[in-house]
Short mmCIF file of C-alpha atoms and ligand atoms in Angstrom, two decimals:
data_model
loop_
_atom_site.label_atom_id
_atom_site.label_comp_id
_atom_site.label_asym_id
_atom_site.label_seq_id
_atom_site.Cartn_x
_atom_site.Cartn_y
_atom_site.Cartn_z
CA MET A 1 -37.37 -6.80 16.38
CA GLN A 2 -36.90 -10.04 14.48
CA LEU A 3 -33.71 -9.27 12.60
CA LYS A 4 -32.85 -11.30 9.52
CA ILE A 5 -29.42 -11.54 7.96
CA VAL A 6 -29.70 -11.72 4.17
CA GLY A 7 -27.33 -14.55 3.35
CA SER A 8 -26.68 -18.23 3.69
CA PRO A 9 -26.61 -20.43 6.76
CA LEU A 10 -23.08 -21.18 7.94
CA PRO A 11 -23.47 -24.03 10.43
CA ASN A 12 -19.69 -24.44 10.87
CA ILE A 13 -19.08 -20.76 11.72
CA PRO A 14 -16.35 -20.56 14.39
CA TRP A 15 -18.30 -19.83 17.53
CA GLN A 16 -18.29 -19.71 21.30
CA PRO A 17 -21.30 -18.60 23.35
CA ARG A 18 -20.99 -15.48 25.47
CA PRO A 19 -19.24 -16.53 28.70
CA ALA A 20 -21.45 -16.72 31.80
CA GLY A 21 -21.52 -13.38 33.57
CA ASN A 22 -20.14 -11.47 30.57
CA GLN A 23 -22.40 -8.53 29.68
CA ASP A 24 -20.41 -7.27 26.71
CA LEU A 25 -22.03 -6.98 23.29
CA VAL A 26 -18.93 -8.46 21.70
CA TRP A 27 -16.88 -11.18 23.38
CA ARG A 28 -13.46 -12.57 22.54
CA TYR A 29 -12.51 -16.11 21.51
CA ASP A 30 -10.97 -17.62 24.63
CA ALA A 31 -8.00 -19.11 22.72
CA ASN A 32 -7.05 -15.81 21.03
CA PRO A 33 -4.96 -14.98 19.16
CA VAL A 34 -5.94 -17.31 16.32
CA ILE A 35 -2.71 -16.37 14.51
CA GLY A 36 0.25 -15.79 16.81
CA ARG A 37 3.78 -14.54 16.36
CA ARG A 38 6.00 -15.93 13.62
CA PRO A 39 3.31 -17.74 11.59
CA LEU A 40 5.76 -18.19 8.68
CA PRO A 41 9.56 -18.12 8.53
CA ARG A 42 10.82 -14.52 8.68
CA VAL A 43 7.26 -13.24 9.09
CA THR A 44 6.80 -11.35 12.34
CA GLY A 45 3.03 -11.26 12.19
CA ILE A 46 -0.15 -11.84 10.19
CA TYR A 47 -2.93 -9.41 11.01
CA ASN A 48 -5.70 -7.20 9.52
CA SER A 49 -6.80 -10.11 7.33
CA ALA A 50 -10.01 -11.41 5.75
CA VAL A 51 -11.56 -14.88 5.94
CA VAL A 52 -14.52 -16.22 3.89
CA PRO A 53 -16.35 -19.56 3.68
CA TRP A 54 -14.97 -21.80 0.95
CA LYS A 55 -16.14 -25.28 -0.08
CA GLY A 56 -17.30 -26.25 3.40
CA GLU A 57 -14.12 -24.83 4.97
CA PHE A 58 -12.49 -21.38 5.04
CA ILE A 59 -10.02 -19.43 2.94
CA GLY A 60 -8.74 -15.90 3.07
CA VAL A 61 -6.27 -13.23 2.09
CA PHE A 62 -3.78 -12.34 4.79
CA ARG A 63 -1.45 -9.46 5.48
CA THR A 64 2.05 -10.64 6.29
CA GLU A 65 4.85 -8.50 7.54
CA GLY A 66 8.50 -9.58 7.50
CA MET A 67 11.65 -8.24 9.10
CA ASP A 68 11.76 -5.45 6.50
CA ARG A 69 8.22 -4.45 7.65
CA VAL A 70 6.93 -4.26 4.09
CA PRO A 71 3.44 -5.82 3.96
CA HIS A 72 2.34 -8.39 1.37
CA LEU A 73 -0.79 -10.48 0.74
CA HIS A 74 -0.84 -14.28 1.03
CA VAL A 75 -3.59 -16.87 0.62
CA GLY A 76 -4.37 -18.89 3.75
CA ARG A 77 -6.66 -21.85 4.36
CA SER A 78 -8.41 -23.28 7.38
CA PRO A 79 -10.66 -26.27 8.00
CA ASP A 80 -12.42 -24.57 10.93
CA GLY A 81 -11.70 -20.82 10.79
CA LEU A 82 -9.38 -21.19 13.79
CA LYS A 83 -6.22 -22.96 12.59
CA PHE A 84 -4.63 -21.63 9.41
CA THR A 85 -1.94 -22.61 6.94
CA PHE A 86 -0.47 -20.03 4.59
CA GLU A 87 1.01 -20.01 1.13
CA PRO A 88 4.68 -19.15 1.68
CA LYS A 89 4.78 -16.81 -1.34
CA PRO A 90 2.74 -13.63 -1.77
CA ILE A 91 -0.15 -13.62 -4.25
CA ASP A 92 1.18 -13.14 -7.78
CA PHE A 93 -1.49 -10.86 -9.23
CA LYS A 94 -1.89 -11.15 -13.01
CA CYS A 95 -2.34 -7.97 -14.98
CA ASP A 96 -1.54 -7.05 -18.59
CA ASP A 97 -0.73 -3.47 -17.70
CA PRO A 98 2.66 -3.23 -15.96
CA GLU A 99 1.72 0.18 -14.60
CA VAL A 100 -1.12 -1.36 -12.62
CA ARG A 101 0.85 -4.46 -11.70
CA ARG A 102 3.87 -2.61 -10.26
CA HIS A 103 4.10 -3.62 -6.65
CA GLU A 104 5.26 -1.45 -3.80
CA TYR A 105 3.32 -2.88 -0.87
CA ALA A 106 -0.11 -4.32 -0.11
CA TYR A 107 -2.01 -4.42 3.16
CA ASP A 108 -5.35 -4.60 4.99
CA PRO A 109 -7.15 -6.86 2.44
CA ARG A 110 -10.90 -7.31 2.36
CA VAL A 111 -12.51 -10.21 0.48
CA THR A 112 -16.04 -9.71 -0.87
CA PRO A 113 -18.02 -12.29 -2.85
CA ILE A 114 -20.32 -10.73 -5.47
CA ASP A 115 -22.32 -12.95 -7.84
CA GLY A 116 -19.96 -15.92 -7.43
CA VAL A 117 -16.71 -13.97 -7.89
CA HIS A 118 -14.45 -13.08 -4.96
CA TYR A 119 -13.08 -9.54 -5.08
CA ILE A 120 -10.04 -8.48 -3.09
CA THR A 121 -9.61 -4.83 -2.14
CA TRP A 122 -6.54 -3.64 -0.29
CA CYS A 123 -4.36 -0.68 0.45
CA ASN A 124 -2.05 -0.69 -2.56
CA GLY A 125 1.15 1.28 -2.89
CA TYR A 126 0.96 3.35 -6.07
CA HIS A 127 2.82 6.63 -5.50
CA GLY A 128 1.30 6.47 -2.05
CA PRO A 129 -1.55 4.39 -0.66
CA THR A 130 -4.64 3.83 -2.80
CA ILE A 131 -7.22 1.07 -3.23
CA GLY A 132 -6.06 -2.01 -5.16
CA LEU A 133 -8.69 -4.32 -6.66
CA ALA A 134 -8.48 -7.90 -7.94
CA ARG A 135 -10.81 -10.81 -8.57
CA THR A 136 -10.57 -14.57 -8.33
CA THR A 137 -12.83 -17.55 -8.75
CA ASP A 138 -10.44 -20.15 -7.33
CA PHE A 139 -7.98 -18.37 -4.98
CA VAL A 140 -5.17 -19.64 -7.23
CA THR A 141 -5.26 -17.11 -10.07
CA PHE A 142 -5.91 -13.47 -9.20
CA GLU A 143 -6.63 -10.90 -11.90
CA GLN A 144 -5.65 -7.41 -10.84
CA LEU A 145 -7.96 -4.62 -12.01
CA GLU A 146 -7.40 -0.86 -12.11
CA ASN A 147 -6.75 0.87 -8.83
CA ALA A 148 -10.12 2.20 -7.77
CA PHE A 149 -9.14 5.71 -6.71
CA LEU A 150 -6.39 8.29 -6.88
CA PRO A 151 -3.90 8.21 -4.04
CA TYR A 152 -4.25 8.74 -1.15
CA ASN A 153 -6.91 6.43 0.08
CA ARG A 154 -7.30 3.46 2.44
CA ASN A 155 -9.92 1.04 3.74
CA GLY A 156 -11.60 0.33 0.40
CA VAL A 157 -14.48 -2.04 1.12
CA LEU A 158 -16.98 -3.38 -1.45
CA PHE A 159 -20.65 -4.04 -0.75
CA PRO A 160 -21.48 -7.73 -1.26
CA ARG A 161 -24.08 -7.00 -3.96
CA LYS A 162 -24.80 -4.36 -6.53
CA VAL A 163 -27.23 -1.68 -5.35
CA ASN A 164 -29.44 -0.13 -8.03
CA GLY A 165 -27.33 -1.99 -10.62
CA LYS A 166 -24.02 -0.46 -9.47
CA PHE A 167 -21.03 -1.74 -7.52
CA LEU A 168 -20.51 0.25 -4.35
CA MET A 169 -17.26 0.80 -2.49
CA LEU A 170 -16.59 2.46 0.84
CA SER A 171 -13.28 4.24 1.27
CA ARG A 172 -11.44 6.65 3.48
CA PRO A 173 -9.40 9.37 1.72
CA SER A 174 -6.13 9.82 3.60
CA ASP A 175 -2.54 11.05 3.38
CA THR A 176 0.81 9.33 2.87
CA GLY A 177 1.49 8.90 6.56
CA HIS A 178 -0.45 7.92 9.66
CA THR A 179 -3.35 10.19 8.64
CA PRO A 180 -4.63 12.32 11.51
CA PHE A 181 -8.09 12.62 9.88
CA GLY A 182 -10.54 10.45 7.98
CA ASP A 183 -14.23 10.02 7.18
CA ILE A 184 -16.07 7.20 5.39
CA PHE A 185 -17.32 7.86 1.84
CA VAL A 186 -19.12 5.62 -0.67
CA SER A 187 -18.55 5.60 -4.45
CA GLU A 188 -20.36 3.74 -7.20
CA SER A 189 -19.26 2.08 -10.42
CA PRO A 190 -20.96 0.37 -13.35
CA ASP A 191 -17.86 -1.72 -14.20
CA LEU A 192 -15.38 -1.70 -11.27
CA THR A 193 -13.10 0.61 -13.30
CA HIS A 194 -14.87 3.96 -13.36
CA TRP A 195 -15.88 5.24 -9.94
CA GLY A 196 -17.99 8.29 -9.20
CA ARG A 197 -21.00 9.75 -7.40
CA HIS A 198 -18.91 9.98 -4.24
CA ARG A 199 -21.02 10.54 -1.14
CA HIS A 200 -20.02 11.25 2.42
CA ILE A 201 -21.50 8.74 4.85
CA PHE A 202 -20.13 9.47 8.26
CA GLY A 203 -17.40 11.58 9.77
CA ARG A 204 -14.95 11.41 12.63
CA GLY A 205 -15.67 13.61 15.61
CA TRP A 206 -17.71 13.39 18.75
CA PRO A 207 -17.47 11.38 20.96
CA TRP A 208 -13.77 11.03 21.73
CA PHE A 209 -13.37 7.35 20.86
CA GLN A 210 -13.66 8.36 17.16
CA GLY A 211 -12.29 11.87 17.43
CA MET A 212 -9.32 11.31 15.09
CA LYS A 213 -10.57 9.11 12.21
CA ILE A 214 -12.80 6.22 11.24
CA GLY A 215 -12.61 3.56 8.52
CA ALA A 216 -14.82 0.74 7.24
CA GLY A 217 -14.06 -2.75 8.53
CA PRO A 218 -15.44 -5.93 6.93
CA SER A 219 -17.86 -5.74 3.98
CA PRO A 220 -21.26 -4.50 5.14
CA ILE A 221 -23.69 -7.22 6.24
CA GLU A 222 -27.15 -7.02 4.68
CA THR A 223 -29.91 -7.28 7.28
CA SER A 224 -33.64 -6.65 7.29
CA GLU A 225 -32.91 -3.38 9.20
CA GLY A 226 -30.20 -2.05 6.86
CA TRP A 227 -26.52 -2.60 6.09
CA LEU A 228 -24.64 -3.41 9.28
CA LEU A 229 -21.14 -1.94 9.07
CA PHE A 230 -18.43 -2.59 11.65
CA TYR A 231 -15.73 0.05 11.55
CA HIS A 232 -12.54 1.06 13.29
CA ALA A 233 -12.67 4.25 15.33
CA VAL A 234 -9.48 6.03 16.32
CA THR A 235 -8.82 8.33 19.22
CA ASN A 236 -5.62 10.26 19.90
CA THR A 237 -3.89 10.01 23.26
CA CYS A 238 -0.66 11.30 24.78
CA ASN A 239 0.82 7.90 23.83
CA GLY A 240 -0.49 7.84 20.26
CA TYR A 241 -3.52 6.50 18.40
CA VAL A 242 -5.87 3.89 19.90
CA TYR A 243 -8.05 1.80 17.56
CA SER A 244 -11.42 0.46 18.77
CA MET A 245 -14.35 -1.10 16.93
CA SER A 246 -17.86 0.28 16.63
CA ALA A 247 -20.86 -0.26 14.32
CA MET A 248 -23.37 1.67 12.25
CA LEU A 249 -26.44 0.93 10.18
CA LEU A 250 -26.87 2.21 6.59
CA ASP A 251 -29.97 2.47 4.41
CA LEU A 252 -30.38 -0.61 2.19
CA GLU A 253 -31.10 1.13 -1.11
CA GLN A 254 -29.33 4.43 -0.42
CA PRO A 255 -26.36 3.32 1.67
CA TRP A 256 -24.90 6.85 1.84
CA LYS A 257 -27.77 7.54 4.24
CA LEU A 258 -26.86 6.73 7.82
CA ILE A 259 -29.73 5.20 9.79
CA ALA A 260 -27.89 5.19 13.11
CA SER A 261 -24.41 4.91 14.54
CA ALA A 262 -23.44 3.68 18.02
CA ASP A 263 -22.35 6.42 20.40
CA GLN A 264 -19.49 4.32 21.81
CA ALA A 265 -17.08 1.56 20.90
CA ILE A 266 -18.18 -2.07 21.17
CA LEU A 267 -14.64 -3.50 21.41
CA CYS A 268 -11.71 -1.60 22.94
CA PRO A 269 -8.10 -2.81 23.18
CA GLU A 270 -7.62 -4.41 26.59
CA ALA A 271 -6.48 -8.03 26.10
CA PRO A 272 -2.71 -8.63 26.40
CA TYR A 273 -2.40 -9.44 22.67
CA GLU A 274 -4.14 -6.14 21.82
CA LEU A 275 -1.81 -4.16 24.08
CA THR A 276 1.51 -5.88 23.43
CA GLY A 277 2.84 -5.98 19.90
CA PHE A 278 4.31 -3.83 17.19
CA VAL A 279 1.63 -1.16 17.69
CA PRO A 280 0.00 -1.51 21.11
CA GLY A 281 -3.66 -0.53 21.45
CA VAL A 282 -5.08 -1.63 18.10
CA CYS A 283 -8.25 -3.63 17.37
CA PHE A 284 -8.71 -3.47 13.60
CA PRO A 285 -11.74 -5.43 12.21
CA VAL A 286 -11.26 -6.57 8.61
CA GLY A 287 -13.22 -9.77 7.91
CA CYS A 288 -16.27 -11.47 9.29
CA LEU A 289 -18.37 -14.60 8.92
CA CYS A 290 -22.15 -14.66 9.43
CA ASP A 291 -24.62 -17.45 9.95
CA ALA A 292 -27.96 -16.25 8.53
CA ALA A 293 -29.77 -19.09 10.32
CA THR A 294 -28.75 -18.02 13.85
CA GLY A 295 -27.60 -14.39 13.45
CA ARG A 296 -24.15 -15.33 14.73
CA ILE A 297 -21.26 -13.16 13.60
CA ALA A 298 -17.56 -13.98 13.99
CA ILE A 299 -15.26 -11.01 13.38
CA TYR A 300 -11.56 -11.32 12.55
CA TYR A 301 -9.55 -8.36 13.72
CA GLY A 302 -5.91 -7.40 13.75
CA ALA A 303 -4.54 -6.99 17.27
CA ALA A 304 -1.62 -4.65 17.97
CA ASP A 305 -0.47 -4.88 14.33
CA THR A 306 0.97 -8.30 15.22
CA PHE A 307 -1.75 -10.91 15.80
CA SER A 308 -5.06 -12.02 14.29
CA ALA A 309 -7.85 -12.38 16.82
CA LEU A 310 -11.48 -13.41 16.74
CA CYS A 311 -14.53 -12.08 18.56
CA PHE A 312 -18.20 -12.94 18.46
CA CYS A 313 -21.58 -11.20 18.59
CA GLN A 314 -25.23 -11.64 17.70
CA ALA A 315 -26.50 -9.49 14.81
CA GLU A 316 -29.81 -8.63 16.48
CA GLU A 317 -28.14 -7.48 19.70
CA ILE A 318 -25.74 -5.24 17.78
CA VAL A 319 -28.49 -3.65 15.69
CA GLN A 320 -30.66 -3.12 18.75
CA PHE A 321 -27.71 -1.52 20.55
CA ILE A 322 -27.01 0.84 17.63
CA LYS A 323 -30.67 1.93 17.70
CA ASP A 324 -30.82 2.27 21.48
CA HIS A 325 -27.47 4.12 21.65
CA SER A 326 -27.80 6.11 18.45
CA LEU A 327 -25.31 8.96 18.23
CA LYS A 328 -26.78 12.44 18.21
CA ARG A 329 -24.44 15.18 17.02
C1 LIG B 401 -3.51 2.18 9.97
C2 LIG B 401 -3.15 1.06 9.03
C3 LIG B 401 -3.47 -0.27 9.67
C4 LIG B 401 -2.88 -0.38 11.06
C5 LIG B 401 -3.25 0.84 11.88
C6 LIG B 401 -2.65 0.85 13.27
O1 LIG B 401 -3.14 3.43 9.44
O2 LIG B 401 -1.77 1.12 8.74
O3 LIG B 401 -2.94 -1.28 8.88
O4 LIG B 401 -3.39 -1.53 11.71
O5 LIG B 401 -2.84 2.01 11.20
O6 LIG B 401 -1.25 0.91 13.21
#
């Protein structure tokens, strides 16, 4: 297979080669976490956050959590994708409709460029969690659009281009709490306001690593073999939920059709910063960078609901692994 990523070269992608002797598909940045404890005054952690290339450097939308534990979204910038500075104030979304603008909480942002506009999707508090949506062209002014779905829903993730002339969004219908269930669906929209044609893509279940629920991670990556989607997979244990990362491949023109899904996780919580924090045992992928010239992928993931960490992989190896270890149910 000669896999191609559909996208631009990103020569300054943060990157480290796989360490000698390491046989893992996905390997961690050796100076993790990239964002440690107390990144801002009175902020206990920044995690589950999304980074994109921006004017030769990097920018992103970040989930902060203070001593009151209410999450908000902040803009952050980085020259190299490794060291970040953050706006001290949360994003002030602009919206003419006060009903849409009312703010309870905001978390787990994804950032997706489509036709030169950056769209932010996040878990937005509106009588319970649903999918908030906003757009920006400069990361200074953010225009908030209608919430995409009725509560309760989480992990709303846009595709980076229209498919058959329609915007597509993945989501995971949920409940108001820590949701002991969850499958990935896709919905389409002509205008980012009206969403319909909801299709089930893939469900929780066998094997045990994803027995409790699953949810889309970063925006799908377009490749010559299909959409490559990293996702979080949750298992239940006697000590609570454990979040790992796995990957699946979706049909390019009919993305509700699963081509193949890995039969195991490709990153499991085991590093100290994944096991020690506000919620131990969480690897939660949210943003990624890709270099179409080399097939390198750098994935930002929240660790233990406290830190932001980075891991690396090669697109072709991941796609080959999904095909070789395709789940049969
Ligand atoms: C999910 C979300 C994530 C969080 C995860 C683990 O339900 O709240 O933001 O990382 O739980 O606590």
